[in-house]
PDB file of C-alpha atoms and ligand atoms in Angstrom:
ATOM      1  CA  MET A   1     102.350  31.989 -37.919  1.00 97.00           C
ATOM      2  CA  ILE A   2     101.277  35.322 -36.403  1.00 98.00           C
ATOM      3  CA  LEU A   3      97.777  36.761 -36.908  1.00 98.00           C
ATOM      4  CA  VAL A   4      97.464  40.546 -36.875  1.00 98.00           C
ATOM      5  CA  THR A   5      93.969  41.909 -36.270  1.00 98.00           C
ATOM      6  CA  GLY A   6      93.471  45.629 -36.839  1.00 98.00           C
ATOM      7  CA  ALA A   7      96.143  45.137 -39.520  1.00 98.00           C
ATOM      8  CA  THR A   8      94.789  47.908 -41.747  1.00 98.00           C
ATOM      9  CA  GLY A   9      94.883  50.385 -38.845  1.00 98.00           C
ATOM     10  CA  ASN A  10      97.584  52.861 -37.841  1.00 97.00           C
ATOM     11  CA  VAL A  11      99.290  50.572 -35.342  1.00 98.00           C
ATOM     12  CA  GLY A  12      98.491  47.235 -37.000  1.00 98.00           C
ATOM     13  CA  ARG A  13      99.939  48.257 -40.366  1.00 98.00           C
ATOM     14  CA  ASN A  14     103.229  49.090 -38.638  1.00 98.00           C
ATOM     15  CA  ILE A  15     103.178  45.760 -36.788  1.00 98.00           C
ATOM     16  CA  VAL A  16     102.729  43.876 -40.058  1.00 98.00           C
ATOM     17  CA  GLY A  17     105.678  45.739 -41.603  1.00 98.00           C
ATOM     18  CA  GLN A  18     107.934  45.192 -38.603  1.00 98.00           C
ATOM     19  CA  LEU A  19     107.077  41.475 -38.387  1.00 98.00           C
ATOM     20  CA  LEU A  20     107.850  41.024 -42.094  1.00 98.00           C
ATOM     21  CA  ASP A  21     111.152  42.869 -41.653  1.00 98.00           C
ATOM     22  CA  ALA A  22     111.981  40.415 -38.869  1.00 97.00           C
ATOM     23  CA  GLY A  23     111.286  37.465 -41.171  1.00 97.00           C
ATOM     24  CA  GLU A  24     108.025  36.346 -39.525  1.00 98.00           C
ATOM     25  CA  LYS A  25     105.127  34.800 -41.411  1.00 98.00           C
ATOM     26  CA  VAL A  26     102.089  37.062 -41.095  1.00 98.00           C
ATOM     27  CA  ARG A  27      98.379  36.637 -41.667  1.00 98.00           C
ATOM     28  CA  ALA A  28      96.133  39.714 -41.564  1.00 98.00           C
ATOM     29  CA  VAL A  29      92.386  39.722 -40.994  1.00 98.00           C
ATOM     30  CA  THR A  30      90.170  42.498 -42.304  1.00 98.00           C
ATOM     31  CA  ARG A  31      86.511  43.014 -43.092  1.00 98.00           C
ATOM     32  CA  ASP A  32      87.486  44.257 -46.555  1.00 97.00           C
ATOM     33  CA  PRO A  33      90.361  42.204 -48.029  1.00 96.00           C
ATOM     34  CA  GLY A  34      89.985  43.847 -51.458  1.00 94.00           C
ATOM     35  CA  ASN A  35      91.066  47.193 -49.999  1.00 94.00           C
ATOM     36  CA  SER A  36      93.633  46.043 -47.434  1.00 94.00           C
ATOM     37  CA  GLY A  37      96.694  47.417 -49.261  1.00 95.00           C
ATOM     38  CA  MET A  38      98.808  44.692 -47.630  1.00 96.00           C
ATOM     39  CA  ALA A  39     102.221  43.631 -48.970  1.00 94.00           C
ATOM     40  CA  ALA A  40     102.146  40.620 -51.287  1.00 94.00           C
ATOM     41  CA  ASP A  41     103.852  38.360 -48.726  1.00 95.00           C
ATOM     42  CA  VAL A  42     101.051  38.855 -46.162  1.00 98.00           C
ATOM     43  CA  GLU A  43      98.246  36.309 -46.205  1.00 98.00           C
ATOM     44  CA  VAL A  44      95.067  38.390 -46.057  1.00 98.00           C
ATOM     45  CA  LEU A  45      91.836  36.718 -44.967  1.00 98.00           C
ATOM     46  CA  PRO A  46      88.344  38.122 -44.554  1.00 97.00           C
ATOM     47  CA  GLY A  47      86.891  38.160 -41.037  1.00 97.00           C
ATOM     48  CA  ASP A  48      84.920  40.250 -38.594  1.00 98.00           C
ATOM     49  CA  LEU A  49      85.678  40.085 -34.869  1.00 97.00           C
ATOM     50  CA  THR A  50      81.995  40.627 -34.082  1.00 97.00           C
ATOM     51  CA  ARG A  51      81.167  37.438 -36.043  1.00 97.00           C
ATOM     52  CA  PRO A  52      83.128  34.517 -34.501  1.00 96.00           C
ATOM     53  CA  GLU A  53      81.731  32.164 -37.163  1.00 95.00           C
ATOM     54  CA  SER A  54      83.881  34.093 -39.698  1.00 94.00           C
ATOM     55  CA  LEU A  55      87.089  33.349 -37.767  1.00 97.00           C
ATOM     56  CA  THR A  56      87.719  29.594 -37.856  1.00 96.00           C
ATOM     57  CA  ASP A  57      89.793  29.733 -41.053  1.00 97.00           C
ATOM     58  CA  VAL A  58      91.416  32.958 -39.894  1.00 98.00           C
ATOM     59  CA  LEU A  59      92.770  31.297 -36.737  1.00 98.00           C
ATOM     60  CA  ARG A  60      93.725  27.904 -38.213  1.00 97.00           C
ATOM     61  CA  GLY A  61      97.493  27.299 -37.817  1.00 97.00           C
ATOM     62  CA  ILE A  62      98.037  30.504 -35.801  1.00 98.00           C
ATOM     63  CA  ASP A  63     100.200  30.403 -32.650  1.00 96.00           C
ATOM     64  CA  ARG A  64     100.381  34.131 -31.785  1.00 98.00           C
ATOM     65  CA  VAL A  65      97.897  36.995 -32.184  1.00 98.00           C
ATOM     66  CA  PHE A  66      98.000  40.774 -32.052  1.00 98.00           C
ATOM     67  CA  LEU A  67      94.485  41.561 -30.873  1.00 98.00           C
ATOM     68  CA  PHE A  68      92.795  44.865 -31.685  1.00 98.00           C
ATOM     69  CA  PRO A  69      90.277  45.844 -28.963  1.00 98.00           C
ATOM     70  CA  VAL A  70      86.955  45.670 -30.784  1.00 98.00           C
ATOM     71  CA  PHE A  71      84.755  46.619 -27.828  1.00 96.00           C
ATOM     72  CA  GLY A  72      82.261  43.962 -26.715  1.00 94.00           C
ATOM     73  CA  ALA A  73      83.453  41.437 -29.331  1.00 94.00           C
ATOM     74  CA  LEU A  74      86.492  39.696 -27.885  1.00 98.00           C
ATOM     75  CA  ASP A  75      84.917  36.723 -26.041  1.00 98.00           C
ATOM     76  CA  GLY A  76      83.799  35.049 -29.270  1.00 97.00           C
ATOM     77  CA  PHE A  77      87.180  35.654 -30.934  1.00 98.00           C
ATOM     78  CA  LEU A  78      89.040  34.255 -27.915  1.00 98.00           C
ATOM     79  CA  ASP A  79      86.892  31.091 -27.818  1.00 97.00           C
ATOM     80  CA  VAL A  80      87.849  30.346 -31.418  1.00 98.00           C
ATOM     81  CA  ALA A  81      91.501  31.238 -30.705  1.00 98.00           C
ATOM     82  CA  ARG A  82      91.685  28.881 -27.705  1.00 97.00           C
ATOM     83  CA  THR A  83      90.202  26.030 -29.736  1.00 97.00           C
ATOM     84  CA  ALA A  84      92.726  26.750 -32.505  1.00 97.00           C
ATOM     85  CA  GLY A  85      95.604  26.393 -30.003  1.00 97.00           C
ATOM     86  CA  VAL A  86      96.782  30.020 -29.893  1.00 97.00           C
ATOM     87  CA  GLU A  87      99.645  30.303 -27.380  1.00 97.00           C
ATOM     88  CA  HIS A  88     100.030  34.065 -26.890  1.00 97.00           C
ATOM     89  CA  VAL A  89      97.708  37.048 -27.346  1.00 98.00           C
ATOM     90  CA  VAL A  90      99.153  40.572 -27.362  1.00 98.00           C
ATOM     91  CA  LEU A  91      96.248  42.937 -26.700  1.00 98.00           C
ATOM     92  CA  MET A  92      96.247  46.587 -27.648  1.00 98.00           C
ATOM     93  CA  SER A  93      94.918  48.386 -24.579  1.00 98.00           C
ATOM     94  CA  SER A  94      95.000  51.918 -23.205  1.00 98.00           C
ATOM     95  CA  SER A  95      96.806  53.611 -20.341  1.00 97.00           C
ATOM     96  CA  ALA A  96      93.363  55.006 -19.413  1.00 95.00           C
ATOM     97  CA  VAL A  97      92.777  51.707 -17.579  1.00 97.00           C
ATOM     98  CA  GLU A  98      95.246  52.971 -14.948  1.00 97.00           C
ATOM     99  CA  PHE A  99      93.524  56.326 -14.368  1.00 92.00           C
ATOM    100  CA  PRO A 100      91.896  56.721 -10.923  1.00 90.00           C
ATOM    101  CA  GLU A 101      88.667  57.188 -12.889  1.00 88.00           C
ATOM    102  CA  PRO A 102      89.055  55.158 -16.096  1.00 90.00           C
ATOM    103  CA  GLY A 103      85.959  56.730 -17.659  1.00 89.00           C
ATOM    104  CA  TRP A 104      84.201  55.391 -20.744  1.00 88.00           C
ATOM    105  CA  ILE A 105      87.391  54.681 -22.721  1.00 90.00           C
ATOM    106  CA  GLY A 106      89.279  53.130 -19.798  1.00 94.00           C
ATOM    107  CA  GLN A 107      86.335  50.916 -18.860  1.00 95.00           C
ATOM    108  CA  ALA A 108      85.943  49.661 -22.437  1.00 96.00           C
ATOM    109  CA  HIS A 109      89.625  48.645 -22.456  1.00 97.00           C
ATOM    110  CA  LEU A 110      89.383  47.141 -18.945  1.00 98.00           C
ATOM    111  CA  ASP A 111      86.556  44.946 -20.276  1.00 98.00           C
ATOM    112  CA  CYS A 112      88.791  43.847 -23.184  1.00 98.00           C
ATOM    113  CA  GLU A 113      91.640  43.014 -20.779  1.00 98.00           C
ATOM    114  CA  ALA A 114      89.207  41.038 -18.583  1.00 98.00           C
ATOM    115  CA  SER A 115      88.026  39.032 -21.612  1.00 98.00           C
ATOM    116  CA  VAL A 116      91.611  38.151 -22.515  1.00 98.00           C
ATOM    117  CA  ALA A 117      92.515  37.234 -18.909  1.00 98.00           C
ATOM    118  CA  LYS A 118      89.383  35.091 -18.613  1.00 98.00           C
ATOM    119  CA  SER A 119      90.216  33.209 -21.832  1.00 98.00           C
ATOM    120  CA  GLY A 120      93.141  31.505 -20.106  1.00 97.00           C
ATOM    121  CA  ILE A 121      95.393  32.116 -23.149  1.00 97.00           C
ATOM    122  CA  PRO A 122      98.825  33.491 -22.104  1.00 97.00           C
ATOM    123  CA  HIS A 123      98.781  37.208 -22.848  1.00 98.00           C
ATOM    124  CA  THR A 124     100.543  40.556 -22.849  1.00 98.00           C
ATOM    125  CA  PHE A 125      98.832  43.934 -22.524  1.00 98.00           C
ATOM    126  CA  VAL A 126     100.204  46.938 -24.435  1.00 98.00           C
ATOM    127  CA  ARG A 127      98.632  49.966 -22.752  1.00 98.00           C
ATOM    128  CA  ALA A 128      99.220  52.904 -25.068  1.00 98.00           C
ATOM    129  CA  GLY A 129      98.933  56.512 -23.995  1.00 97.00           C
ATOM    130  CA  LEU A 130      97.561  59.286 -26.187  1.00 95.00           C
ATOM    131  CA  PHE A 131      98.538  58.708 -29.842  1.00 98.00           C
ATOM    132  CA  MET A 132     100.541  61.437 -31.644  1.00 98.00           C
ATOM    133  CA  ARG A 133      98.488  60.278 -34.612  1.00 97.00           C
ATOM    134  CA  ASN A 134      95.372  61.943 -33.142  1.00 94.00           C
ATOM    135  CA  ASP A 135      96.927  65.290 -34.067  1.00 96.00           C
ATOM    136  CA  LEU A 136      96.513  64.496 -37.770  1.00 96.00           C
ATOM    137  CA  GLY A 137      92.917  65.410 -36.938  1.00 92.00           C
ATOM    138  CA  TRP A 138      94.243  68.995 -36.998  1.00 94.00           C
ATOM    139  CA  ALA A 139      95.568  68.670 -40.565  1.00 95.00           C
ATOM    140  CA  ALA A 140      92.495  70.084 -42.306  1.00 93.00           C
ATOM    141  CA  GLN A 141      92.403  73.112 -39.971  1.00 93.00           C
ATOM    142  CA  ILE A 142      96.111  73.691 -40.553  1.00 94.00           C
ATOM    143  CA  ALA A 143      95.557  73.522 -44.297  1.00 91.00           C
ATOM    144  CA  ASP A 144      92.489  75.707 -44.110  1.00 91.00           C
ATOM    145  CA  GLY A 145      93.917  78.870 -42.530  1.00 91.00           C
ATOM    146  CA  GLY A 146      96.663  77.622 -40.214  1.00 94.00           C
ATOM    147  CA  VAL A 147      94.572  77.814 -37.036  1.00 96.00           C
ATOM    148  CA  VAL A 148      94.153  74.795 -34.734  1.00 96.00           C
ATOM    149  CA  ARG A 149      91.031  75.238 -32.615  1.00 95.00           C
ATOM    150  CA  SER A 150      90.724  73.125 -29.480  1.00 95.00           C
ATOM    151  CA  ALA A 151      89.925  73.405 -25.787  1.00 97.00           C
ATOM    152  CA  TYR A 152      92.482  73.419 -22.953  1.00 98.00           C
ATOM    153  CA  GLY A 153      95.576  74.489 -24.918  1.00 98.00           C
ATOM    154  CA  THR A 154      97.807  74.236 -21.852  1.00 98.00           C
ATOM    155  CA  ALA A 155      96.854  70.593 -21.255  1.00 98.00           C
ATOM    156  CA  ALA A 156     100.046  68.514 -21.264  1.00 98.00           C
ATOM    157  CA  ALA A 157     100.457  64.942 -22.461  1.00 98.00           C
ATOM    158  CA  ALA A 158     103.338  62.707 -23.539  1.00 98.00           C
ATOM    159  CA  PRO A 159     101.894  61.407 -26.818  1.00 98.00           C
ATOM    160  CA  VAL A 160     103.286  58.278 -28.382  1.00 98.00           C
ATOM    161  CA  ASP A 161     104.256  57.458 -31.992  1.00 98.00           C
ATOM    162  CA  GLU A 162     102.288  54.583 -33.553  1.00 98.00           C
ATOM    163  CA  ARG A 163     105.588  53.090 -34.817  1.00 98.00           C
ATOM    164  CA  ASP A 164     106.736  52.708 -31.209  1.00 98.00           C
ATOM    165  CA  ILE A 165     103.479  51.095 -30.065  1.00 98.00           C
ATOM    166  CA  ALA A 166     103.904  48.669 -32.962  1.00 98.00           C
ATOM    167  CA  ALA A 167     107.534  48.015 -32.023  1.00 98.00           C
ATOM    168  CA  VAL A 168     106.583  47.053 -28.464  1.00 98.00           C
ATOM    169  CA  ALA A 169     103.781  44.806 -29.737  1.00 98.00           C
ATOM    170  CA  THR A 170     106.114  43.240 -32.328  1.00 98.00           C
ATOM    171  CA  GLN A 171     108.788  42.570 -29.730  1.00 97.00           C
ATOM    172  CA  SER A 172     106.146  41.052 -27.427  1.00 97.00           C
ATOM    173  CA  LEU A 173     104.874  38.763 -30.204  1.00 97.00           C
ATOM    174  CA  ARG A 174     108.380  37.635 -31.146  1.00 96.00           C
ATOM    175  CA  THR A 175     109.864  37.006 -27.705  1.00 90.00           C
ATOM    176  CA  ALA A 176     106.686  35.262 -26.518  1.00 69.00           C
ATOM    177  CA  ARG A 177     107.208  36.302 -22.903  1.00 76.00           C
ATOM    178  CA  ALA A 178     103.564  36.303 -21.843  1.00 80.00           C
ATOM    179  CA  GLY A 179     102.371  37.895 -18.629  1.00 88.00           C
ATOM    180  CA  SER A 180     103.790  41.395 -19.177  1.00 94.00           C
ATOM    181  CA  VAL A 181     101.989  44.726 -19.062  1.00 97.00           C
ATOM    182  CA  HIS A 182     103.685  47.491 -21.065  1.00 98.00           C
ATOM    183  CA  THR A 183     102.414  51.006 -20.386  1.00 98.00           C
ATOM    184  CA  LEU A 184     103.629  53.394 -23.064  1.00 98.00           C
ATOM    185  CA  THR A 185     104.148  57.140 -23.280  1.00 98.00           C
ATOM    186  CA  GLY A 186     106.092  59.245 -25.714  1.00 98.00           C
ATOM    187  CA  PRO A 187     109.455  60.745 -24.678  1.00 98.00           C
ATOM    188  CA  GLU A 188     108.383  64.277 -23.713  1.00 98.00           C
ATOM    189  CA  SER A 189     105.609  66.203 -21.992  1.00 98.00           C
ATOM    190  CA  LEU A 190     104.061  68.714 -24.404  1.00 98.00           C
ATOM    191  CA  THR A 191     101.034  70.965 -24.194  1.00 98.00           C
ATOM    192  CA  GLN A 192      98.692  71.245 -27.169  1.00 98.00           C
ATOM    193  CA  ILE A 193     100.051  74.756 -27.788  1.00 98.00           C
ATOM    194  CA  GLU A 194     103.632  73.427 -27.816  1.00 98.00           C
ATOM    195  CA  ARG A 195     102.656  70.648 -30.253  1.00 98.00           C
ATOM    196  CA  VAL A 196     101.113  73.176 -32.626  1.00 98.00           C
ATOM    197  CA  ARG A 197     104.340  75.212 -32.454  1.00 98.00           C
ATOM    198  CA  ILE A 198     106.400  72.098 -33.356  1.00 98.00           C
ATOM    199  CA  ILE A 199     104.076  71.363 -36.279  1.00 98.00           C
ATOM    200  CA  ALA A 200     104.549  74.921 -37.579  1.00 97.00           C
ATOM    201  CA  GLU A 201     108.353  74.734 -37.234  1.00 98.00           C
ATOM    202  CA  THR A 202     108.592  71.281 -38.834  1.00 97.00           C
ATOM    203  CA  LEU A 203     106.268  72.020 -41.745  1.00 96.00           C
ATOM    204  CA  GLY A 204     107.749  75.498 -42.174  1.00 96.00           C
ATOM    205  CA  ARG A 205     104.375  77.228 -42.309  1.00 94.00           C
ATOM    206  CA  PRO A 206     102.563  79.565 -39.879  1.00 95.00           C
ATOM    207  CA  VAL A 207     100.182  77.677 -37.580  1.00 96.00           C
ATOM    208  CA  ARG A 208      98.677  78.994 -34.351  1.00 97.00           C
ATOM    209  CA  PHE A 209      96.484  77.629 -31.591  1.00 98.00           C
ATOM    210  CA  GLU A 210      93.085  79.178 -30.814  1.00 97.00           C
ATOM    211  CA  GLU A 211      91.338  78.310 -27.574  1.00 97.00           C
ATOM    212  CA  LEU A 212      87.755  76.992 -27.797  1.00 97.00           C
ATOM    213  CA  SER A 213      85.275  76.732 -24.943  1.00 97.00           C
ATOM    214  CA  ARG A 214      84.466  73.215 -23.739  1.00 97.00           C
ATOM    215  CA  GLU A 215      81.018  73.440 -25.362  1.00 96.00           C
ATOM    216  CA  GLU A 216      82.464  74.453 -28.733  1.00 96.00           C
ATOM    217  CA  ALA A 217      85.082  71.693 -28.591  1.00 95.00           C
ATOM    218  CA  LEU A 218      82.464  69.090 -27.629  1.00 96.00           C
ATOM    219  CA  LYS A 219      80.304  70.058 -30.600  1.00 94.00           C
ATOM    220  CA  HIS A 220      83.320  69.642 -32.899  1.00 89.00           C
ATOM    221  CA  LEU A 221      84.400  66.259 -31.439  1.00 91.00           C
ATOM    222  CA  VAL A 222      80.952  64.671 -31.401  1.00 92.00           C
ATOM    223  CA  GLY A 223      81.118  64.467 -35.203  1.00 85.00           C
ATOM    224  CA  GLN A 224      84.194  62.249 -34.876  1.00 84.00           C
ATOM    225  CA  MET A 225      83.492  59.954 -31.894  1.00 86.00           C
ATOM    226  CA  PRO A 226      80.710  58.876 -29.481  1.00 89.00           C
ATOM    227  CA  GLU A 227      79.639  61.658 -27.097  1.00 92.00           C
ATOM    228  CA  GLU A 228      80.826  59.696 -24.010  1.00 89.00           C
ATOM    229  CA  ALA A 229      84.288  59.385 -25.550  1.00 88.00           C
ATOM    230  CA  ALA A 230      84.379  63.100 -26.474  1.00 92.00           C
ATOM    231  CA  SER A 231      83.322  64.116 -22.949  1.00 92.00           C
ATOM    232  CA  PHE A 232      85.913  61.818 -21.436  1.00 89.00           C
ATOM    233  CA  LEU A 233      88.620  63.262 -23.678  1.00 90.00           C
ATOM    234  CA  LEU A 234      87.698  66.814 -22.675  1.00 95.00           C
ATOM    235  CA  ASP A 235      87.630  65.854 -18.976  1.00 93.00           C
ATOM    236  CA  GLN A 236      91.129  64.456 -19.398  1.00 92.00           C
ATOM    237  CA  LEU A 237      92.389  67.588 -21.156  1.00 96.00           C
ATOM    238  CA  ALA A 238      90.848  69.766 -18.427  1.00 97.00           C
ATOM    239  CA  SER A 239      92.631  67.771 -15.721  1.00 95.00           C
ATOM    240  CA  TRP A 240      95.980  67.963 -17.581  1.00 96.00           C
ATOM    241  CA  GLN A 241      96.011  71.786 -17.757  1.00 97.00           C
ATOM    242  CA  GLY A 242      99.145  73.265 -16.240  1.00 94.00           C
ATOM    243  CA  THR A 243     100.615  69.841 -15.387  1.00 96.00           C
ATOM    244  CA  THR A 244     103.699  67.981 -16.642  1.00 98.00           C
ATOM    245  CA  ALA A 245     102.855  64.588 -18.092  1.00 98.00           C
ATOM    246  CA  GLU A 246     104.626  61.496 -16.806  1.00 97.00           C
ATOM    247  CA  VAL A 247     107.221  60.105 -19.241  1.00 98.00           C
ATOM    248  CA  LEU A 248     107.839  56.352 -19.004  1.00 98.00           C
ATOM    249  CA  PRO A 249     110.991  54.525 -20.218  1.00 98.00           C
ATOM    250  CA  THR A 250     109.059  51.447 -21.446  1.00 98.00           C
ATOM    251  CA  ILE A 251     109.599  51.878 -25.194  1.00 98.00           C
ATOM    252  CA  GLU A 252     113.379  52.116 -24.865  1.00 98.00           C
ATOM    253  CA  GLN A 253     113.450  49.286 -22.313  1.00 97.00           C
ATOM    254  CA  VAL A 254     111.485  46.928 -24.564  1.00 96.00           C
ATOM    255  CA  THR A 255     112.909  47.874 -27.977  1.00 97.00           C
ATOM    256  CA  GLY A 256     116.452  48.935 -27.041  1.00 97.00           C
ATOM    257  CA  ARG A 257     116.103  52.304 -28.807  1.00 98.00           C
ATOM    258  CA  PRO A 258     114.628  55.651 -27.783  1.00 98.00           C
ATOM    259  CA  ALA A 259     111.002  56.495 -28.469  1.00 98.00           C
ATOM    260  CA  HIS A 260     110.371  58.816 -31.427  1.00 98.00           C
ATOM    261  CA  THR A 261     109.977  62.486 -30.534  1.00 98.00           C
ATOM    262  CA  TYR A 262     106.956  64.538 -31.542  1.00 98.00           C
ATOM    263  CA  ARG A 263     109.138  66.498 -33.979  1.00 98.00           C
ATOM    264  CA  GLU A 264     110.231  63.241 -35.645  1.00 98.00           C
ATOM    265  CA  TRP A 265     106.611  62.117 -35.852  1.00 98.00           C
ATOM    266  CA  VAL A 266     105.522  65.353 -37.566  1.00 98.00           C
ATOM    267  CA  GLY A 267     108.431  65.040 -40.021  1.00 98.00           C
ATOM    268  CA  HIS A 268     107.408  61.448 -40.782  1.00 98.00           C
ATOM    269  CA  HIS A 269     103.851  62.617 -41.512  1.00 98.00           C
ATOM    270  CA  ALA A 270     104.710  65.879 -43.331  1.00 96.00           C
ATOM    271  CA  ALA A 271     103.190  64.498 -46.533  1.00 95.00           C
ATOM    272  CA  ASP A 272      99.941  63.665 -44.697  1.00 95.00           C
ATOM    273  CA  PHE A 273      99.716  67.244 -43.406  1.00 93.00           C
ATOM    274  CA  GLU A 274     100.557  68.525 -46.901  1.00 85.00           C
ATOM    275  CA  ALA A 275      97.933  66.219 -48.460  1.00 84.00           C
ATOM    276  CA  ALA A 276      95.279  67.964 -46.374  1.00 78.00           C
ATOM    277  CA  ALA A 277      96.640  71.279 -47.650  1.00 65.00           C
ATOM    278  CA  SER A 278      96.307  70.255 -51.288  1.00 61.00           C
ATOM    279  CA  ARG A 279      92.695  69.017 -50.958  1.00 59.00           C
TER     280      ARG A 279
HETATM  281  N1  NAP B 301      93.865  57.245 -30.170  1.00 69.74           N
HETATM  282  C1  NAP B 301      94.446  57.164 -28.979  1.00 69.74           C
HETATM  283  O1  NAP B 301      94.953  58.162 -28.436  1.00 69.74           O
HETATM  284  C2  NAP B 301      94.502  55.824 -28.282  1.00 69.74           C
HETATM  285  C3  NAP B 301      95.155  55.712 -27.054  1.00 69.74           C
HETATM  286  C4  NAP B 301      95.230  54.458 -26.444  1.00 69.74           C
HETATM  287  C5  NAP B 301      94.669  53.341 -27.052  1.00 69.74           C
HETATM  288  N2  NAP B 301      94.036  53.486 -28.246  1.00 69.74           N
HETATM  289  C6  NAP B 301      93.433  52.279 -28.885  1.00 69.74           C
HETATM  290  O2  NAP B 301      93.885  52.197 -30.219  1.00 69.74           O
HETATM  291  C7  NAP B 301      92.785  52.028 -31.083  1.00 69.74           C
HETATM  292  C8  NAP B 301      93.064  52.685 -32.430  1.00 69.74           C
HETATM  293  O3  NAP B 301      94.157  52.011 -33.040  1.00 69.74           O
HETATM  294  P1  NAP B 301      94.509  52.330 -34.564  1.00 69.74           P
HETATM  295  O4  NAP B 301      94.613  53.822 -34.695  1.00 69.74           O
HETATM  296  O5  NAP B 301      95.655  51.489 -34.959  1.00 69.74           O
HETATM  297  O6  NAP B 301      93.182  51.810 -35.271  1.00 69.74           O
HETATM  298  P2  NAP B 301      92.464  52.357 -36.580  1.00 69.74           P
HETATM  299  O7  NAP B 301      93.469  52.981 -37.491  1.00 69.74           O
HETATM  300  O8  NAP B 301      91.272  53.131 -36.142  1.00 69.74           O
HETATM  301  O9  NAP B 301      91.965  51.008 -37.273  1.00 69.74           O
HETATM  302  C9  NAP B 301      90.963  50.201 -36.741  1.00 69.74           C
HETATM  303  C10 NAP B 301      91.310  48.756 -37.089  1.00 69.74           C
HETATM  304  O10 NAP B 301      90.405  47.878 -36.415  1.00 69.74           O
HETATM  305  C11 NAP B 301      89.901  46.941 -37.340  1.00 69.74           C
HETATM  306  N3  NAP B 301      88.526  46.569 -36.942  1.00 69.74           N
HETATM  307  C12 NAP B 301      87.580  47.400 -36.453  1.00 69.74           C
HETATM  308  N4  NAP B 301      86.442  46.708 -36.227  1.00 69.74           N
HETATM  309  C13 NAP B 301      86.693  45.428 -36.600  1.00 69.74           C
HETATM  310  C14 NAP B 301      85.919  44.244 -36.617  1.00 69.74           C
HETATM  311  N5  NAP B 301      84.642  44.226 -36.212  1.00 69.74           N
HETATM  312  N6  NAP B 301      86.481  43.090 -37.062  1.00 69.74           N
HETATM  313  C15 NAP B 301      87.764  43.096 -37.505  1.00 69.74           C
HETATM  314  N7  NAP B 301      88.565  44.188 -37.505  1.00 69.74           N
HETATM  315  C16 NAP B 301      88.029  45.336 -37.059  1.00 69.74           C
HETATM  316  C17 NAP B 301      89.917  47.643 -38.684  1.00 69.74           C
HETATM  317  O11 NAP B 301      90.021  46.642 -39.685  1.00 69.74           O
HETATM  318  P3  NAP B 301      89.194  46.617 -41.063  1.00 69.74           P
HETATM  319  O12 NAP B 301      88.468  47.936 -41.196  1.00 69.74           O
HETATM  320  O13 NAP B 301      90.250  46.412 -42.107  1.00 69.74           O
HETATM  321  O14 NAP B 301      88.284  45.436 -40.934  1.00 69.74           O
HETATM  322  C18 NAP B 301      91.204  48.469 -38.576  1.00 69.74           C
HETATM  323  O15 NAP B 301      92.311  47.703 -38.979  1.00 69.74           O
HETATM  324  C19 NAP B 301      91.591  52.655 -30.355  1.00 69.74           C
HETATM  325  O16 NAP B 301      90.386  52.071 -30.789  1.00 69.74           O
HETATM  326  C20 NAP B 301      91.910  52.332 -28.920  1.00 69.74           C
HETATM  327  O17 NAP B 301      91.424  51.031 -28.642  1.00 69.74           O
HETATM  328  C21 NAP B 301      93.930  54.690 -28.883  1.00 69.74           C
END
């Protein structure tokens, strides 16, 4: 049986669905089973990765795990997993670990990878690049006047669809070929301004980008994430201005089908953008 941690999250929920479609037996762990919204054929158990004593039942009878990187909490989880006989851990990591200066986010994921490596359990690392999903953070601004305000509009990235991250993780869990590192990007390099244009075209409504200063953007982001993470994100955007982001073939190589485009992602989430508009 496969355990999915982070199963109620953007990536984990897709992994659960894809594993079920493939006929796998799935157990999900969450801190709030009453609100998990999982399909009836998923076994949902309560557990908190920061409290290893809550995980013995969760890991009983499990041979493979998708591991969500709860920072600073993985050693305890991995001890219980090793004792339970887990044979393969697929860790969600970040491509920031490969940056010349990994920064706060990269270092936190490097620490998670080190915990998994140290556990001695065979493992695979899925190092995701910037999520397309982050751009749903613009939905309220799009609904409320059609203006996306951010810093460094010409910063380019190759953002990745959460369905594709899940597909690589699912394939890794099912083929049980431990020892791989999969670094993922989306299929095209796009600036923030270009992404806003695609959102406008796909939703069929006027949306424009308005440049903020770094200070203004930092103030806005600090409400949504720790200040170190917000600073790191802005440093990254600053360094990506006027560049073309690297596009990697990993998703197609692992899954046998092309990665979703940004336009496809926006179309898939049109209702989520519209929901912000109707609030
Ligand atoms: N955003 C990006 O651009 C980016 C890029 C590269 C990598 N990443 C990585 O991807 C992660 C976000 O993935 P996502 O969007 O799928 O996640 P998400 O939607 O933010 O969901 C977080 C998940 O983690 C679970 N969780 C959190 N703390 C937990 C704990 N103490 N014990 C058990 N479960 C816990 C939550 O479960 P419950 O609440 O149900 O317990 C939930 O399922 C980031 O944190 C980062 O590590 C992100």
